[in-house]
Coordinates of C-alpha atoms in Angstrom, one line a residue:
Chain A
M1 CA 21.6 -15.4 2.4
F2 CA 21.1 -14.0 -1.0
E3 CA 22.5 -13.5 -4.3
L4 CA 21.7 -11.7 -7.6
L5 CA 19.4 -13.8 -9.8
D6 CA 21.4 -12.0 -12.8
D7 CA 25.7 -11.5 -13.5
N8 CA 25.1 -8.5 -15.4
H9 CA 23.8 -6.3 -12.8
E10 CA 26.4 -3.0 -11.8
F11 CA 26.8 -2.7 -8.6
D12 CA 26.9 1.0 -9.5
T13 CA 25.1 2.3 -6.0
Q14 CA 27.1 3.6 -2.3
I15 CA 25.4 2.9 0.6
S16 CA 26.4 3.4 3.9
F17 CA 25.1 0.1 6.2
D18 CA 26.0 0.2 10.0
G19 CA 28.5 2.1 9.4
K20 CA 30.7 0.6 6.0
D21 CA 30.2 1.3 2.4
H22 CA 28.8 -0.6 0.2
L23 CA 28.3 -1.1 -3.5
V24 CA 24.8 -2.6 -4.7
P25 CA 23.2 -2.1 -7.9
S26 CA 20.2 0.3 -7.9
N27 CA 16.5 -0.1 -8.5
I28 CA 16.5 -2.8 -5.3
T29 CA 14.9 -1.3 -1.7
V30 CA 16.9 -0.7 1.1
A31 CA 15.4 -4.4 2.8
A32 CA 16.9 -6.1 -0.3
A33 CA 21.0 -4.6 0.1
A34 CA 20.3 -6.1 3.7
L35 CA 20.0 -9.1 2.4
L36 CA 22.2 -9.1 -0.4
I37 CA 25.3 -7.7 2.2
G38 CA 24.5 -10.7 4.5
A39 CA 23.4 -8.6 7.4
K40 CA 22.9 -10.9 10.3
S41 CA 20.4 -8.4 11.8
I42 CA 18.7 -5.2 10.5
R43 CA 17.1 -4.0 13.9
E44 CA 16.8 -4.7 17.9
T45 CA 13.3 -5.1 19.2
P46 CA 12.0 -2.1 21.5
V47 CA 10.6 -5.2 23.9
T48 CA 13.5 -7.7 24.6
G49 CA 15.8 -6.2 22.1
A50 CA 15.7 -10.0 19.6
K51 CA 17.2 -9.1 16.4
R52 CA 15.2 -10.1 13.4
M53 CA 15.2 -9.7 9.8
P54 CA 12.1 -8.6 7.4
L55 CA 9.3 -10.4 7.3
C56 CA 6.8 -9.9 4.6
M57 CA 9.2 -7.5 1.8
M58 CA 5.8 -5.8 1.3
G59 CA 5.1 -3.1 3.5
V60 CA 2.1 -4.6 5.9
C61 CA 4.1 -6.8 9.0
Y62 CA 6.7 -3.7 10.0
E63 CA 9.5 -6.0 10.5
C64 CA 12.1 -4.0 8.5
L65 CA 12.0 -0.9 10.0
M66 CA 15.8 0.8 10.3
K67 CA 17.1 4.5 10.7
I68 CA 17.9 6.0 7.2
D69 CA 19.3 9.8 6.1
G70 CA 18.8 9.9 10.2
V71 CA 14.8 8.9 10.6
G72 CA 14.0 5.9 12.5
N73 CA 11.0 3.7 11.6
Q74 CA 11.6 3.8 8.0
R75 CA 10.1 0.4 6.3
S76 CA 12.9 -0.8 4.6
C77 CA 11.3 -2.9 1.9
Q78 CA 9.5 0.3 0.6
T79 CA 12.4 2.4 0.1
L80 CA 14.4 2.2 -3.0
V81 CA 18.2 2.9 -1.9
R82 CA 19.5 6.0 -3.2
Q83 CA 23.2 7.1 -3.6
G84 CA 24.7 8.2 -0.6
M85 CA 22.0 6.8 1.2
V86 CA 23.0 6.5 5.0
I87 CA 21.8 3.1 6.5
E88 CA 21.7 2.3 10.4
R89 CA 20.0 -0.8 12.3
Q90 CA 17.3 0.7 14.7
I91 CA 18.3 -0.1 18.0
G92 CA 15.3 -0.5 20.8
A93 CA 12.7 1.7 19.9
T94 CA 13.4 5.5 18.1
E95 CA 13.9 8.4 19.9
V96 CA 12.2 12.0 18.9
E97 CA 15.2 14.4 18.2
A98 CA 14.3 17.7 19.7
G99 CA 13.9 19.9 16.5
Y100 CA 12.5 16.8 14.0
Y101 CA 9.2 17.8 13.8
E102 CA 9.4 22.0 13.8
A103 CA 8.0 24.0 10.4
Chain B
M1 CA -3.9 15.9 -6.4
K2 CA -7.5 17.6 -6.5
P3 CA -10.0 17.4 -3.7
S4 CA -12.0 14.9 -5.1
Y5 CA -12.5 12.6 -7.7
E6 CA -15.6 10.5 -10.0
L7 CA -13.5 7.3 -9.0
L8 CA -11.1 7.2 -6.5
I9 CA -9.0 3.6 -6.1
I10 CA -7.1 2.4 -4.0
G11 CA -4.5 -0.6 -5.2
A12 CA -2.9 -0.5 -8.7
G13 CA -2.5 -4.3 -8.5
P14 CA -4.4 -6.5 -11.0
A15 CA -7.9 -5.2 -9.7
G16 CA -7.3 -1.7 -9.6
M17 CA -5.2 -1.2 -12.6
S18 CA -8.4 -3.2 -14.5
A19 CA -10.3 -1.1 -13.2
A20 CA -9.1 2.5 -13.3
C21 CA -8.7 1.2 -16.8
E22 CA -12.1 0.6 -17.8
A23 CA -13.8 3.3 -16.0
A24 CA -11.3 5.2 -17.4
R25 CA -11.7 4.0 -21.4
N26 CA -15.8 5.1 -20.4
G27 CA -15.1 8.5 -19.7
V28 CA -14.4 8.4 -15.9
E29 CA -12.6 10.8 -14.0
V30 CA -9.9 8.2 -12.3
C31 CA -7.5 8.6 -9.7
V32 CA -5.3 6.1 -8.6
I33 CA -3.2 5.4 -5.8
D34 CA -0.8 2.8 -4.7
D35 CA 1.3 2.4 -1.3
Q36 CA 4.2 0.5 -3.9
P37 CA 6.6 2.6 -5.5
E38 CA 5.9 1.1 -9.4
P39 CA 2.1 -0.3 -10.6
G40 CA 1.4 -4.1 -11.1
G41 CA 0.2 -4.9 -7.0
Q42 CA 2.9 -8.3 -5.7
I43 CA 1.7 -10.9 -8.3
Y44 CA 3.0 -8.6 -11.5
R45 CA 5.4 -5.9 -9.1
N46 CA 8.0 -4.7 -11.4
A47 CA 6.2 -6.3 -15.0
S48 CA 7.0 -4.0 -17.5
R49 CA 10.4 -3.7 -16.2
A50 CA 11.5 -7.7 -15.9
T51 CA 14.9 -8.0 -17.4
A52 CA 14.5 -11.0 -19.6
K53 CA 16.4 -13.2 -17.0
Q54 CA 13.7 -11.9 -14.7
N55 CA 11.0 -12.9 -16.7
Q56 CA 12.2 -16.2 -17.8
V57 CA 11.9 -17.2 -14.6
L58 CA 8.7 -16.3 -13.2
G59 CA 6.9 -17.6 -16.2
K60 CA 4.0 -17.0 -18.3
D61 CA 1.1 -15.7 -15.4
Y62 CA 3.6 -12.6 -14.5
Q63 CA 4.5 -12.1 -18.1
Q64 CA 1.1 -11.7 -18.6
G65 CA 0.7 -8.4 -16.0
K66 CA 3.0 -6.5 -18.5
N67 CA 0.6 -5.5 -20.6
L68 CA -1.9 -5.1 -17.9
V69 CA 0.7 -2.5 -16.5
D70 CA 1.8 -1.1 -19.9
D71 CA -2.0 -0.2 -20.5
F72 CA -2.6 1.2 -16.8
K73 CA 0.5 3.5 -17.5
S74 CA -1.9 5.0 -20.2
Y75 CA -4.9 4.5 -18.7
G76 CA -5.5 8.2 -18.9
G77 CA -6.7 9.2 -15.6
E78 CA -4.7 10.0 -12.9
Y79 CA -2.4 8.0 -10.7
Y80 CA 0.6 8.5 -7.8
A81 CA 3.0 6.3 -6.5
N82 CA 4.2 5.8 -2.5
V83 CA 1.6 6.9 -1.4
S84 CA 0.5 5.5 1.8
V85 CA -3.9 5.7 3.2
W86 CA -3.8 6.7 6.8
H87 CA -7.7 7.3 7.2
L88 CA -10.9 6.9 5.7
D89 CA -14.3 6.3 6.8
A90 CA -17.8 5.5 5.7
S91 CA -18.4 8.6 3.6
N92 CA -15.9 7.9 1.8
Q93 CA -13.1 10.8 3.0
V94 CA -9.8 8.5 2.5
G95 CA -6.9 10.7 4.3
V96 CA -3.3 9.8 2.5
I97 CA 0.4 10.8 2.8
K98 CA 2.4 11.5 -0.2
A99 CA 5.4 12.7 -0.3
E100 CA 5.5 13.6 3.5
E101 CA 1.8 16.2 2.9
N102 CA -0.9 15.0 4.3
Y103 CA -4.4 15.2 2.2
F104 CA -7.7 15.0 2.0
I105 CA -9.6 13.3 -1.1
S106 CA -13.3 12.9 -1.2
A107 CA -14.3 10.1 -3.5
K108 CA -18.0 10.3 -5.2
N109 CA -17.2 6.5 -5.9
L110 CA -14.5 4.4 -3.9
V111 CA -13.2 1.1 -4.5
I112 CA -10.5 -0.6 -2.8
A113 CA -8.4 -2.8 -4.4
S114 CA -6.0 -3.7 -1.0
G115 CA -4.7 -6.7 -2.3
A116 CA -4.0 -10.0 -0.1
Q117 CA -1.2 -10.3 2.5
E118 CA 0.2 -14.2 3.6
R119 CA -1.4 -15.3 6.4
A120 CA 1.1 -16.3 9.6
M121 CA 2.8 -19.3 10.2
P122 CA 3.2 -18.7 13.7
I123 CA 5.6 -21.5 14.1
R124 CA 7.9 -21.6 17.2
G125 CA 10.9 -19.4 17.0
W126 CA 9.0 -17.7 13.4
Q127 CA 10.4 -14.7 14.4
L128 CA 13.8 -15.3 14.0
P129 CA 16.3 -13.8 11.2
G130 CA 16.6 -16.3 8.2
V131 CA 13.0 -17.2 8.5
M132 CA 10.9 -15.0 5.9
Y133 CA 7.3 -15.1 4.3
A134 CA 7.5 -17.6 0.3
G135 CA 5.8 -14.1 -0.8
A136 CA 8.6 -12.3 0.4
G137 CA 11.3 -14.9 -1.4
Q138 CA 8.8 -13.8 -4.8
I139 CA 8.7 -10.5 -4.3
L140 CA 13.0 -10.4 -3.3
L141 CA 12.1 -11.8 -7.1
K142 CA 10.2 -10.2 -8.6
G143 CA 11.1 -6.2 -7.9
S144 CA 14.9 -6.9 -6.9
G145 CA 16.3 -9.9 -8.5
I146 CA 17.6 -11.5 -5.9
V147 CA 17.2 -15.1 -5.0
P148 CA 18.6 -17.4 -1.6
R149 CA 21.9 -19.1 -1.4
G150 CA 22.9 -21.6 0.8
E151 CA 20.4 -24.2 2.9
L152 CA 17.5 -23.2 1.7
V153 CA 14.1 -25.1 2.9
L154 CA 10.2 -23.7 1.7
A155 CA 7.1 -25.4 4.3
G156 CA 3.9 -24.8 4.5
T157 CA 0.8 -25.5 2.3
G158 CA -0.2 -23.7 -0.7
P159 CA 0.1 -23.3 -4.6
L160 CA 2.3 -20.5 -4.2
L161 CA 4.8 -22.7 -2.1
L162 CA 5.3 -25.0 -5.5
L163 CA 5.0 -21.9 -7.8
L164 CA 7.8 -20.3 -6.1
A165 CA 10.2 -24.1 -5.8
S166 CA 9.5 -24.1 -9.1
Q167 CA 10.8 -20.5 -9.6
Y168 CA 14.0 -20.9 -7.7
L169 CA 15.2 -24.0 -9.5
H170 CA 14.1 -22.5 -12.8
A171 CA 16.4 -19.9 -11.6
G172 CA 18.9 -22.6 -10.0
V173 CA 18.9 -21.7 -7.0
K174 CA 19.4 -24.8 -5.0
I175 CA 16.5 -26.0 -2.9
K176 CA 17.1 -28.4 0.3
A177 CA 13.5 -29.6 1.4
I178 CA 10.2 -28.9 0.7
L179 CA 8.4 -29.8 4.0
D180 CA 4.4 -30.0 2.8
T181 CA 2.3 -29.6 6.1
T182 CA -0.8 -30.6 4.5
P183 CA -2.5 -32.6 6.7
K184 CA -3.4 -36.6 5.5
G185 CA -6.1 -37.1 3.1
R186 CA -7.0 -33.9 2.2
I187 CA -7.6 -34.1 -1.9
V188 CA -9.7 -37.2 -1.3
K189 CA -11.8 -34.9 1.7
S190 CA -12.1 -32.0 -0.9
L191 CA -12.8 -34.6 -4.2
D192 CA -16.9 -33.5 -4.2
K193 CA -15.1 -29.9 -5.1
L194 CA -13.7 -30.7 -8.2
F195 CA -16.2 -31.5 -10.1
S196 CA -17.7 -28.5 -9.8
G197 CA -14.5 -27.0 -10.3
V198 CA -14.0 -28.9 -13.8
Q199 CA -13.8 -25.5 -15.8
G200 CA -11.0 -24.5 -13.9
Y201 CA -9.4 -27.5 -15.5
E202 CA -6.2 -24.9 -16.7
Y203 CA -5.1 -25.0 -12.6
L204 CA -5.5 -28.2 -12.2
I205 CA -2.9 -28.8 -15.1
K206 CA -0.1 -26.1 -13.7
G207 CA -0.4 -27.7 -10.4
A208 CA 0.3 -31.2 -11.4
S209 CA 3.3 -29.6 -13.9
L210 CA 4.7 -27.7 -10.6
L211 CA 4.8 -30.7 -8.4
H212 CA 6.7 -32.9 -11.3
H213 CA 8.4 -30.2 -11.9
I214 CA 9.9 -30.9 -8.0
K215 CA 9.6 -33.9 -8.6
A216 CA 11.7 -34.2 -11.8
A217 CA 14.4 -32.1 -9.7
K218 CA 15.1 -34.3 -7.1
V219 CA 14.1 -32.1 -4.5
P220 CA 13.6 -33.5 -1.2
Y221 CA 9.7 -33.5 -0.3
Y222 CA 8.7 -34.5 3.1
K223 CA 4.5 -34.5 3.5
H224 CA 2.4 -34.5 6.0
V225 CA 4.5 -32.4 8.0
E226 CA 4.1 -32.1 11.8
G227 CA 5.8 -29.5 14.4
L228 CA 7.9 -27.3 12.4
C229 CA 9.8 -25.6 14.3
A230 CA 12.7 -23.3 13.2
V231 CA 15.2 -23.3 16.4
G232 CA 18.2 -20.9 16.6
L233 CA 19.8 -18.7 18.9
D234 CA 20.3 -15.3 17.1
R235 CA 19.0 -16.4 13.3
V236 CA 17.6 -19.9 12.1
N237 CA 20.3 -23.0 12.2
N238 CA 18.2 -25.6 12.3
V239 CA 14.2 -26.4 11.0
S240 CA 12.4 -29.8 13.0
F241 CA 9.4 -31.5 12.6
A242 CA 8.1 -34.9 12.4
S243 CA 7.2 -36.7 9.2
A244 CA 6.9 -40.1 7.5
T245 CA 10.4 -40.5 4.9
K246 CA 8.0 -42.3 2.5
A247 CA 4.5 -43.4 2.0
G248 CA 2.9 -46.2 4.6
R249 CA 6.5 -45.7 6.8
K250 CA 6.5 -44.8 10.4
V251 CA 6.4 -40.8 11.5
V252 CA 10.3 -39.9 12.7
N253 CA 11.7 -36.9 14.4
I254 CA 13.6 -34.9 11.3
S255 CA 15.8 -32.1 11.9
L256 CA 17.8 -30.1 9.1
D257 CA 20.4 -27.4 8.9
V258 CA 18.4 -24.6 7.0
D259 CA 19.8 -20.8 6.1
T260 CA 16.9 -19.7 5.0
L261 CA 13.5 -21.2 5.3
L262 CA 10.5 -19.7 3.8
L263 CA 6.8 -19.8 5.2
H264 CA 3.6 -20.3 3.4
Q265 CA 0.4 -21.0 3.9
G266 CA -1.8 -19.3 1.7
I267 CA -2.9 -15.4 1.3
I268 CA -5.8 -13.4 2.8
P269 CA -7.3 -10.4 2.1
N270 CA -5.9 -7.3 3.8
T271 CA -9.6 -6.0 4.9
R272 CA -7.6 -3.5 7.0
L273 CA -9.0 -0.7 4.1
A274 CA -12.4 -2.1 3.6
R275 CA -13.0 -2.4 7.5
A276 CA -12.0 1.2 8.5
A277 CA -14.8 2.1 4.9
Q278 CA -17.0 0.0 7.4
C279 CA -17.9 -2.2 5.0
E280 CA -19.1 -6.0 6.7
T281 CA -16.9 -8.6 6.4
T282 CA -17.8 -12.3 7.3
W283 CA -16.1 -15.2 8.9
D284 CA -15.5 -17.2 5.9
A285 CA -14.4 -21.3 6.9
Q286 CA -13.7 -22.5 4.2
Q287 CA -11.1 -20.2 3.1
S288 CA -10.0 -19.4 6.7
C289 CA -10.0 -16.0 6.6
W290 CA -12.3 -12.7 6.5
T291 CA -13.6 -11.4 2.9
V292 CA -15.7 -8.6 2.5
A293 CA -19.5 -9.3 1.9
T294 CA -19.8 -7.4 -1.8
N295 CA -21.9 -8.3 -4.8
E296 CA -19.8 -9.7 -8.4
Y297 CA -19.5 -6.3 -9.4
G298 CA -17.6 -5.5 -5.7
L299 CA -19.9 -3.4 -4.7
C300 CA -20.4 -3.1 -1.0
R301 CA -22.8 -0.4 -0.7
Q302 CA -23.6 2.9 -2.8
N303 CA -20.5 4.0 -4.0
T304 CA -17.9 1.7 -2.1
Y305 CA -16.6 -0.9 -4.0
V306 CA -13.9 -3.7 -3.0
V307 CA -12.9 -6.0 -5.4
G308 CA -10.1 -8.8 -6.4
D309 CA -8.5 -10.6 -3.6
G310 CA -8.6 -7.7 -1.0
A311 CA -12.5 -8.8 -1.1
R312 CA -11.5 -12.8 -1.3
V313 CA -9.0 -14.8 -2.6
M314 CA -9.6 -15.4 -6.4
G315 CA -6.0 -15.1 -8.4
A316 CA -4.4 -12.3 -10.9
V317 CA -7.1 -13.5 -13.8
A318 CA -10.6 -13.3 -11.8
S319 CA -8.9 -10.0 -10.2
R320 CA -8.7 -8.6 -13.4
I321 CA -12.1 -9.6 -14.6
Q322 CA -13.4 -8.1 -11.6
G323 CA -11.5 -4.8 -11.5
R324 CA -12.8 -4.5 -15.3
L325 CA -16.7 -5.3 -14.4
C326 CA -16.4 -2.6 -11.8
G327 CA -15.0 -0.4 -13.6
L328 CA -17.7 -0.5 -16.0
H329 CA -20.2 -0.7 -13.0
V330 CA -19.2 3.0 -11.9
A331 CA -19.6 4.3 -15.6
E332 CA -23.1 2.8 -16.0
S333 CA -24.0 4.3 -12.6
L334 CA -23.3 7.5 -13.7
S335 CA -24.4 7.2 -16.4
K336 CA -21.7 6.3 -19.1
V337 CA -22.1 3.4 -20.3
D338 CA -25.0 2.7 -23.3
S339 CA -27.6 0.3 -22.2
H340 CA -26.5 -1.9 -25.2
N341 CA -22.5 -2.2 -24.2
W342 CA -23.4 -2.6 -20.3
Q343 CA -26.0 -5.3 -21.3
V344 CA -23.3 -7.4 -23.5
L345 CA -20.2 -6.4 -21.9
H346 CA -21.0 -7.4 -17.8
H347 CA -22.9 -10.6 -19.1
D348 CA -20.0 -11.6 -20.6
L349 CA -17.4 -10.2 -17.8
L350 CA -19.8 -12.0 -15.2
K351 CA -19.3 -15.6 -17.1
K352 CA -15.7 -14.9 -17.3
L353 CA -15.6 -14.5 -13.4
R354 CA -17.4 -17.8 -12.4
K355 CA -15.5 -19.9 -15.1
E356 CA -12.3 -18.4 -13.1
N357 CA -13.9 -18.7 -9.8
A358 CA -15.4 -22.2 -10.4
I359 CA -11.6 -24.4 -9.1
R360 CA -11.6 -22.0 -6.6
P361 CA -14.1 -24.1 -3.5
F362 CA -11.4 -26.8 -4.4
L363 CA -8.2 -25.3 -3.8
N364 CA -9.8 -23.3 -0.7
A365 CA -10.8 -27.6 0.2
V366 CA -7.0 -28.9 -0.5
Y367 CA -5.0 -25.8 1.1
Q368 CA -7.1 -25.2 3.9
P369 CA -4.2 -25.1 7.1
A370 CA -4.2 -27.3 9.6
D371 CA -5.3 -26.6 13.2
A372 CA -2.2 -27.4 14.8
Y373 CA -0.1 -24.6 12.1
L374 CA -3.2 -21.4 12.9
I375 CA -2.6 -22.2 16.5
P376 CA 1.0 -22.1 18.0
Q377 CA 1.2 -25.6 20.1
Q378 CA 3.7 -24.0 22.2
G379 CA 3.0 -21.9 25.4
D380 CA 6.3 -19.3 24.5
V381 CA 5.6 -18.9 20.5
I382 CA 5.5 -15.3 20.4
V383 CA 1.6 -14.8 18.4
C384 CA 2.1 -10.4 18.0
R385 CA 5.6 -10.1 16.8
C386 CA 6.0 -6.4 17.0
E387 CA 5.1 -6.8 20.9
E388 CA 6.4 -10.0 21.8
V389 CA 3.2 -11.4 23.4
T390 CA 3.4 -15.4 23.3
L391 CA 0.7 -17.3 23.0
S392 CA 0.6 -18.4 27.0
D393 CA 0.3 -14.6 27.9
I394 CA -3.0 -14.3 26.0
Q395 CA -4.2 -17.7 26.7
D396 CA -3.7 -16.1 30.8
A397 CA -5.5 -13.2 29.5
V398 CA -8.7 -15.1 28.3
R399 CA -8.3 -17.1 31.3
L400 CA -8.6 -14.4 33.7
G401 CA -11.6 -13.2 32.0
C402 CA -10.7 -11.5 28.9
Q403 CA -13.8 -11.2 26.6
G404 CA -12.5 -10.4 22.8
P405 CA -9.7 -10.0 20.8
N406 CA -10.0 -6.4 21.5
Q407 CA -9.9 -6.9 25.8
V408 CA -7.2 -9.5 25.0
K409 CA -5.3 -6.8 23.0
S410 CA -5.8 -3.4 26.1
Y411 CA -4.5 -6.3 28.3
T412 CA -1.7 -7.8 26.9
R413 CA -0.3 -5.2 23.8
C414 CA -1.0 -8.1 21.1
G415 CA -1.5 -6.6 18.2
M416 CA -1.1 -3.6 20.1
G417 CA 2.6 -2.6 17.4
P418 CA 3.6 -0.5 14.4
C419 CA 2.1 -3.6 12.3
Q420 CA -1.4 -3.0 13.8
G421 CA -2.6 -6.5 13.8
T422 CA -1.9 -7.6 10.4
Q423 CA 0.2 -10.5 11.5
C424 CA -1.6 -11.7 14.6
S425 CA -4.7 -10.8 14.6
N426 CA -6.1 -13.4 13.2
T427 CA -4.2 -16.0 15.4
L428 CA -5.4 -13.9 18.0
S429 CA -9.2 -14.2 17.2
H430 CA -8.4 -18.3 16.2
I431 CA -7.2 -18.9 20.2
V432 CA -9.9 -17.1 22.0
A433 CA -12.2 -18.4 19.8
K434 CA -11.0 -22.2 20.8
Q435 CA -9.9 -20.2 24.5
T436 CA -14.4 -20.6 24.5
D437 CA -15.1 -22.8 22.4
M438 CA -16.6 -19.9 20.4
P439 CA -17.3 -20.0 16.5
M440 CA -15.3 -17.5 15.1
A441 CA -18.1 -15.0 13.4
E442 CA -19.2 -14.8 16.8
V443 CA -15.7 -13.5 18.6
G444 CA -14.7 -11.4 15.9
E445 CA -11.6 -9.8 15.5
L446 CA -9.3 -6.6 16.7
R447 CA -11.5 -2.9 15.4
V448 CA -9.5 -0.7 12.8
R449 CA -8.7 2.7 13.8
S450 CA -7.0 5.7 11.7
P451 CA -4.4 6.3 11.8
L452 CA -4.2 2.9 9.6
S453 CA -0.7 3.6 8.9
P454 CA 2.3 5.3 10.9
I455 CA 2.5 9.3 10.6
T456 CA 3.7 11.7 12.4
L457 CA 3.1 14.2 14.7
G458 CA 4.2 16.6 12.3
Q459 CA 1.9 15.4 9.4
I460 CA -0.7 15.4 11.6
A461 CA 0.0 18.6 12.8
D462 CA -0.5 20.2 8.9
L463 CA -3.8 19.1 8.7

């Protein structure tokens, strides 16, 4: 559970998080938005399906991998929220979608 | 981005930014690449854009970053944010991904300023949602301006834990307890190193004032905490440990309800890029980590430097000084500094660097993590979080005859997940060292190979 330090932030950025719409401040990372929203987990591991949340917030631990705007394996701690962003929990390993790698 | 530069710097933290400013000032053609969205590194993250409230909470040392970040933003050379390095080798060829595009850069001089990362703290339950590194808590405060709400416990050892506690108190965040895992008698045992460190008395005053702030706020403070565990099913609900509630009292088992548990036991150099560039690392028993063998200018071999916390943990101020020294050394090697200036400046910087580093042996000795927190105490504790490999899995592999960490990796997948061993490599080496009764220097660590960061098949195909 996390909250904003300053009260004067504008909740001006609309994101979809796991199918639900939320307003969050701009200039925060997706991982920070997940904590602010009160997400219980951001992914389930490929090995045992255990629920996980971000660990290091600096891009080295890869615990915060999520599916962002349809692309899996994105480090949510290194990605800033954008208007209209669609963020999904990553369940297990990411599937490679046909056509994704075509030029 | 050009195919080659006189000087390529990886990392825009205190060391990288300082090296860039100094080299560019002396006429060197410089390019800085960094994997973060803004310059500053972890310590000065968001320093140039922090709100008044953030500055007030984070304190003076953080605010000092603003000048450097502002200088860097107009330093005259090139700078690219959100760039990840996926390849590096002994000939200073650097493979990078920038905006989904793949580039190769040839660096006539290469400076690796990769900074530090949290040392893993593999206790039972550390993988549960609700458990994070204290450094992550501080990054959230700096970068996104958010703080924990609810029952918050900080646990571990080291200056950052106390600094974060003090910053949270300034922010009005309630801390339920601080669980200090520093073993008993550490300060007395480290006193001999204090005398040689008197030059760094300012750090001791800072430390004392943090402790005083925490004490004055009446945060319950448990000392010499043993057997720390995070408990819960789908998230941490509870933290259990053993500690004496007061000096001289019997050690008792304690359990606290918790929403957020922040762990910390020091920071270690992120040496992956340096090792990919074939720079030599050595086991530093004092800092309990691998450090990169460099001279005081950060030079590893001709034209390749590793500076700041990425070589050995020295802190932001020392990193800034070493960064400048390094930038100056590069300029000097390219005959861009006149000899008088070089003599005056580099002697002055060396003197400052030595003064800054004087306190380190004492701090290293006091805050050296206890063995019980470097190696998990129960077989079911997860060591490799990516592949969910436990202590028992590793011990079984060693018992079966695995000769070292790299063979254990092949047998168990420990270190084979997306983080590529950044979180488990040292723990794995400690476990192998203990079980085979070999010194860490001999056991070694997981090898580093390209791609150094995950890239897509499409990006490889683009080459």
